[in-house]
Short mmCIF file of C-alpha atoms and ligand atoms in Angstrom, two decimals:
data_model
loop_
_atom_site.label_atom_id
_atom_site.label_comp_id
_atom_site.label_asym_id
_atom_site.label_seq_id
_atom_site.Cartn_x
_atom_site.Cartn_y
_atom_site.Cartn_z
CA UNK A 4 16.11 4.85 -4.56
CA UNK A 5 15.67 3.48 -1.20
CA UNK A 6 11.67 2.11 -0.80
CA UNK A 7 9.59 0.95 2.73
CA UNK A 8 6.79 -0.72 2.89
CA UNK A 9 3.53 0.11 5.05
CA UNK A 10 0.69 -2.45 5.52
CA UNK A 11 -1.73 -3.40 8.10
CA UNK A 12 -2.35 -6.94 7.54
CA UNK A 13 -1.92 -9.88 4.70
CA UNK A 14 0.70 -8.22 2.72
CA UNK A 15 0.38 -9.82 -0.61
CA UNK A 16 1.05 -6.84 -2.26
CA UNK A 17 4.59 -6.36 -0.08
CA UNK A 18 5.15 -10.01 -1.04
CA UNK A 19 5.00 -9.35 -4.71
CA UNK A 20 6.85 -6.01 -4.57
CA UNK A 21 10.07 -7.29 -2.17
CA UNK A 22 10.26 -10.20 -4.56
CA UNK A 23 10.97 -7.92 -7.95
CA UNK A 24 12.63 -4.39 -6.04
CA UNK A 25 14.84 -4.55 -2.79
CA UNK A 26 12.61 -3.20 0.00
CA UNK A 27 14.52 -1.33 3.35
CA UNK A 28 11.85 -2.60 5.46
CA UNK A 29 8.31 -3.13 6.51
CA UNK A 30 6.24 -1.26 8.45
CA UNK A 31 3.06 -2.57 10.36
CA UNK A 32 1.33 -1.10 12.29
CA UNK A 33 -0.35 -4.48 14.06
CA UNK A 34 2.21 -6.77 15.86
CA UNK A 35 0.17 -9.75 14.67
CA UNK A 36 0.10 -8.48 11.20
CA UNK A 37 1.06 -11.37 8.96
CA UNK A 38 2.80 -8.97 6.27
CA UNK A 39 5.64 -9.45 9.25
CA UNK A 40 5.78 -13.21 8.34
CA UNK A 41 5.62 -12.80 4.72
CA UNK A 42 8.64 -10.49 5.68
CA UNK A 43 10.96 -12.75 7.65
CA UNK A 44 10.58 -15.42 4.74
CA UNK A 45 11.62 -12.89 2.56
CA UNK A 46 14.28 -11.63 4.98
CA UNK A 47 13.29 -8.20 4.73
CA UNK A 48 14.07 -6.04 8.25
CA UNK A 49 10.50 -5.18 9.81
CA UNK A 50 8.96 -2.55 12.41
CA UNK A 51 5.89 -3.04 13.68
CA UNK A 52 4.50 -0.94 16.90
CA UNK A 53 0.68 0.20 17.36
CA UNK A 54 -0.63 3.51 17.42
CA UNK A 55 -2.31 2.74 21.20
CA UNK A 56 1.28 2.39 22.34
CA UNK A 57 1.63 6.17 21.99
CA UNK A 58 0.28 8.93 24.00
CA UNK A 59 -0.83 10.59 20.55
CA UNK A 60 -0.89 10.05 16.88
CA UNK A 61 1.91 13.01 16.29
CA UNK A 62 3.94 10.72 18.55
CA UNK A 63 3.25 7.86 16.79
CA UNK A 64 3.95 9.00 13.18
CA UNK A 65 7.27 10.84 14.98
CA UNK A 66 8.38 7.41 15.51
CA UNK A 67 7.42 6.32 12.22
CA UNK A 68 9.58 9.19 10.87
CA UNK A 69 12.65 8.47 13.35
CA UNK A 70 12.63 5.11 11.22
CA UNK A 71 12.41 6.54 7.56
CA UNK A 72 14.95 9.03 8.22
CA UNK A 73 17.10 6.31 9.97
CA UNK A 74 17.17 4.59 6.45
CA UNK A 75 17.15 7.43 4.44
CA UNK A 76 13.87 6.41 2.69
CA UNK A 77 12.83 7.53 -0.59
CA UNK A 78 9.61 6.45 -1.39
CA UNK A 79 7.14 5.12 1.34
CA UNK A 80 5.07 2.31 -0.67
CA UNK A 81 1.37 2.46 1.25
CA UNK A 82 -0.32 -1.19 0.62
CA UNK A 83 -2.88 -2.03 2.67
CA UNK A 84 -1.49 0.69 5.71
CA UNK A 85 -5.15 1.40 6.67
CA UNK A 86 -4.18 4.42 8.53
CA UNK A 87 -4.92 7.91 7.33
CA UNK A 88 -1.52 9.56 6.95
CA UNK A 89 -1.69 12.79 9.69
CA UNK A 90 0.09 15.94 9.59
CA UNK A 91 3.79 14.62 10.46
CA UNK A 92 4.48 12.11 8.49
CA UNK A 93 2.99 14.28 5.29
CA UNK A 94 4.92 17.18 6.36
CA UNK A 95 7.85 15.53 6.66
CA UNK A 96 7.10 13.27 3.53
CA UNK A 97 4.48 14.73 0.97
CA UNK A 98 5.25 13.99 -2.31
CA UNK A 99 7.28 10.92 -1.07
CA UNK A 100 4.47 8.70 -0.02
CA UNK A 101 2.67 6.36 -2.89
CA UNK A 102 -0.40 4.38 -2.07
CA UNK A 103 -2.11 1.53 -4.32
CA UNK A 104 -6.22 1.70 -4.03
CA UNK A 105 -8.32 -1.12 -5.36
CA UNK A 106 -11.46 0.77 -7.58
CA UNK A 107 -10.11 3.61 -9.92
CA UNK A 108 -10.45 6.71 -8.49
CA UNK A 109 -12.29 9.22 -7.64
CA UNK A 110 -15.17 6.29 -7.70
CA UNK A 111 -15.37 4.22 -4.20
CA UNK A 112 -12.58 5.63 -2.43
CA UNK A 113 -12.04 4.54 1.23
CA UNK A 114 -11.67 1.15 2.76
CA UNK A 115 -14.23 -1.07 1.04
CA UNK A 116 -13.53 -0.28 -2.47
CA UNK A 117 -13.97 -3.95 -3.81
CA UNK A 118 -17.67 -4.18 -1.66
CA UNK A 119 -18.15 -0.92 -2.49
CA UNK A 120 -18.03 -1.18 -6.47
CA UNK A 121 -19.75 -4.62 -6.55
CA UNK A 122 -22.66 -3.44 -4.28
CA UNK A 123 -22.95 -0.74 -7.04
CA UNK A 124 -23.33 -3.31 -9.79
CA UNK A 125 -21.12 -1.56 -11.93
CA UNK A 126 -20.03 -3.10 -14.98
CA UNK A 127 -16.22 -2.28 -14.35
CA UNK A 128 -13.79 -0.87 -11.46
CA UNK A 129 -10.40 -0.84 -11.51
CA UNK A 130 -7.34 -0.39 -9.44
CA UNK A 131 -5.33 3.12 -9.11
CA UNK A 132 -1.86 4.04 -7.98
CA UNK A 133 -1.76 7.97 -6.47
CA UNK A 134 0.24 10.19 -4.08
CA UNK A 135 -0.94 10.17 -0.98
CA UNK A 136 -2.35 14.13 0.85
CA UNK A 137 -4.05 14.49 3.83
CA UNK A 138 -7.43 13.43 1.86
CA UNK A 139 -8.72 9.67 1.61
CA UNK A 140 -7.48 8.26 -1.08
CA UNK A 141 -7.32 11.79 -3.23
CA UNK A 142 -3.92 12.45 -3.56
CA UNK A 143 -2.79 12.87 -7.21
CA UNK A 144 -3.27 10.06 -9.84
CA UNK A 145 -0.30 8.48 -10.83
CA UNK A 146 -1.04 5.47 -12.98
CA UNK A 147 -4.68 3.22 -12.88
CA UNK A 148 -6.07 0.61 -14.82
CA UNK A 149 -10.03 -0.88 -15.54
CA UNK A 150 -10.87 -3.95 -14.41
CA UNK A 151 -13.96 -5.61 -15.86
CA UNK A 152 -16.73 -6.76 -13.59
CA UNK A 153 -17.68 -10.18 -15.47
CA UNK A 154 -21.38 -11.81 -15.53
CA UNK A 155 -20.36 -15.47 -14.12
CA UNK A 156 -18.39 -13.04 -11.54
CA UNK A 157 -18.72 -14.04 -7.84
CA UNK A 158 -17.74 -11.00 -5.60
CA UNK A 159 -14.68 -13.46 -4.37
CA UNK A 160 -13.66 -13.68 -8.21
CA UNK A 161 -14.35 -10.02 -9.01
CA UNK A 162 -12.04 -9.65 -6.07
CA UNK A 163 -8.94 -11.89 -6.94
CA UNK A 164 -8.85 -10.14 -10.68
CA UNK A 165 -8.92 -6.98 -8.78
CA UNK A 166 -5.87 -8.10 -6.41
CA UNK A 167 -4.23 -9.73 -9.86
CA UNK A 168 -4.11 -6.34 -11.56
CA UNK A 169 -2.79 -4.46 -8.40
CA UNK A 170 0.24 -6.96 -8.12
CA UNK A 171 0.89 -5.94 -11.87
CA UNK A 172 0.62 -2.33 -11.71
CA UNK A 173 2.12 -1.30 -8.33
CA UNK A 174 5.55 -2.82 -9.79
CA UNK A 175 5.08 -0.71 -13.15
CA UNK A 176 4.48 2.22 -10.89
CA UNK A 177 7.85 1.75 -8.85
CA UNK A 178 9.67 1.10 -12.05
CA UNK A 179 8.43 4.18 -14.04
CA UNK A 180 9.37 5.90 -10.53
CA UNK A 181 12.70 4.88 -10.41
CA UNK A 182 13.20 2.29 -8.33
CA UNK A 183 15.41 -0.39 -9.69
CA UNK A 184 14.40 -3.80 -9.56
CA UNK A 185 16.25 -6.41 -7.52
CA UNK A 186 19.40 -8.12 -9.34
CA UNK A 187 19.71 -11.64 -9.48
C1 GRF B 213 -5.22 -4.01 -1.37
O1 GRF B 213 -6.40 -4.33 -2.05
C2 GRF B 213 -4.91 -2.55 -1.48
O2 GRF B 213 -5.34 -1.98 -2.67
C3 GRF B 213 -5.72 -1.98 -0.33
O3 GRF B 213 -5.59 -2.91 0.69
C4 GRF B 213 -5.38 -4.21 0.14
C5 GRF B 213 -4.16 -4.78 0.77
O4 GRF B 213 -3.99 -6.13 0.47
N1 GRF B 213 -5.25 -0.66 0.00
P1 GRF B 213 -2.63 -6.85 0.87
O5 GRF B 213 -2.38 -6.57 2.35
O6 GRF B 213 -1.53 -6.26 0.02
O7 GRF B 213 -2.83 -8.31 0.61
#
C-alpha cells in the first residue's frame, strides 16, 4: 500500500510518519514549506508547486493527480495540507484520502482547532483521524482520541499534548489501514 504525504508547512507529523512507514513522496503546496526539508533529511522524493501557479484550482489539483497516478498512490495522508480538497482530486480519490484534525470531531472543526477549543475553556479536546469529502473536516470518523485540557495548562502546553497524541494515533491509523511499516 503505496502512501503520499500532503502538508502545507512544519511537517512534524510527515516526520514522524516517514520515519515508521515508507512514504512515495511529499506534497506541499508552499515552495518554502519546511515539511520539504524535513523531507530531504529523510530522503523522501518531494513536489511542491502553488496553487497561484495555475490558471485554476481544477488545474491545479489535475496536476496533483498527474503525480498520484504517476506513483500509483494508495492512500493520500492529509497533515497539515490546509487546502480544502475540490472536486478533482475527490473524484478521482474519495475514499482514498485520510486527514488527521487536532480537536475530536464534530467539535471545532476548521483551521484553529487547538485556539478554538482552548478559547472555549473546555475541559478536554482531542485529536481525530477521518476520510476526507468535500466538507471541512466532516468526512467519516475513522479513529479519535480525548485529550485532557489540564489546570496548570498553558495554551502552548495544551498544544504540544495535543501534537503528542496526533504523532501516536495517525501511525495506528495507517497500520489498522494497511500500510506496512518500514523494515529495518
Ligand atoms: C496538525 O495539528 C494537524 O492536525 C493539522 O495541522 C497541524 C499540522 O502540523 N491539520 P505539522 O505540519 O504536522 O507539524
Amino acid at each position: 500500500m503505496k502512501i503520499a504525504v500532503f502538508a502545507s508547512g512544519n511537517g512534524s507529523n510527515f516526520q514522524v510518519i516517514a520515519e515508521q512507514f515508507p512514504v512515495e513522496f511529499v506534497f506541499a503546496d508552499h515552495r518554502d514549506a519546511y515539511v520539504l526539508k524535513r523531507a530531504k533529511n529523510l530522503g523522501v522524493q518531494t513536489y511542491a508547486f502553488e496553487l497561484k501557479e495555475f490558471d485554476s484550482k481544477q488545474a491545479y489539483e489535475e496536476a496533483i493527480i498527474a503525480l498520484l497516478n504517476k506513483h500509483a498512490i494508495d492512500l493520500v495522508v492529509l497533515a497539515g495540507y490546509m487546502k480544502i480538497v475540490g472536486p478533482p482530486l475527490l473524484a478521482a480519490y474519495e475514499g482514498r484520502i485520510i486527514n488527521i484534525h487536532p480537536a475530536y470531531l464534530p467539535e471545532f472543526p476548521g483551521a484553529h482547532g487547538i485556539e478554538d477549543a482552548w478559547k472555549a475553556g473546555v475541559a478536554e479536546s482531542g485529536v481525530t483521524v477521518h476520510w476526507v469529502d468535500s466538507g471541512v473536516d466532516t468526512g467519516q470518523v475513522i479513529k479519535q482520541v480525548r485529550v485532557p485540557r489540564l489546570a496548570e495548562d498553558t495554551i502552548e502546553s495544551f498544544e504540544a499534548r495535543i501534537h503528542d497524541n496526533e504523532y501516536q494515533l495517525y501511525p495506528a491509523v495507517l497500520e489498522n489501514l494497511g500500510v506496512e511499516r518500514k523494515v529495518d
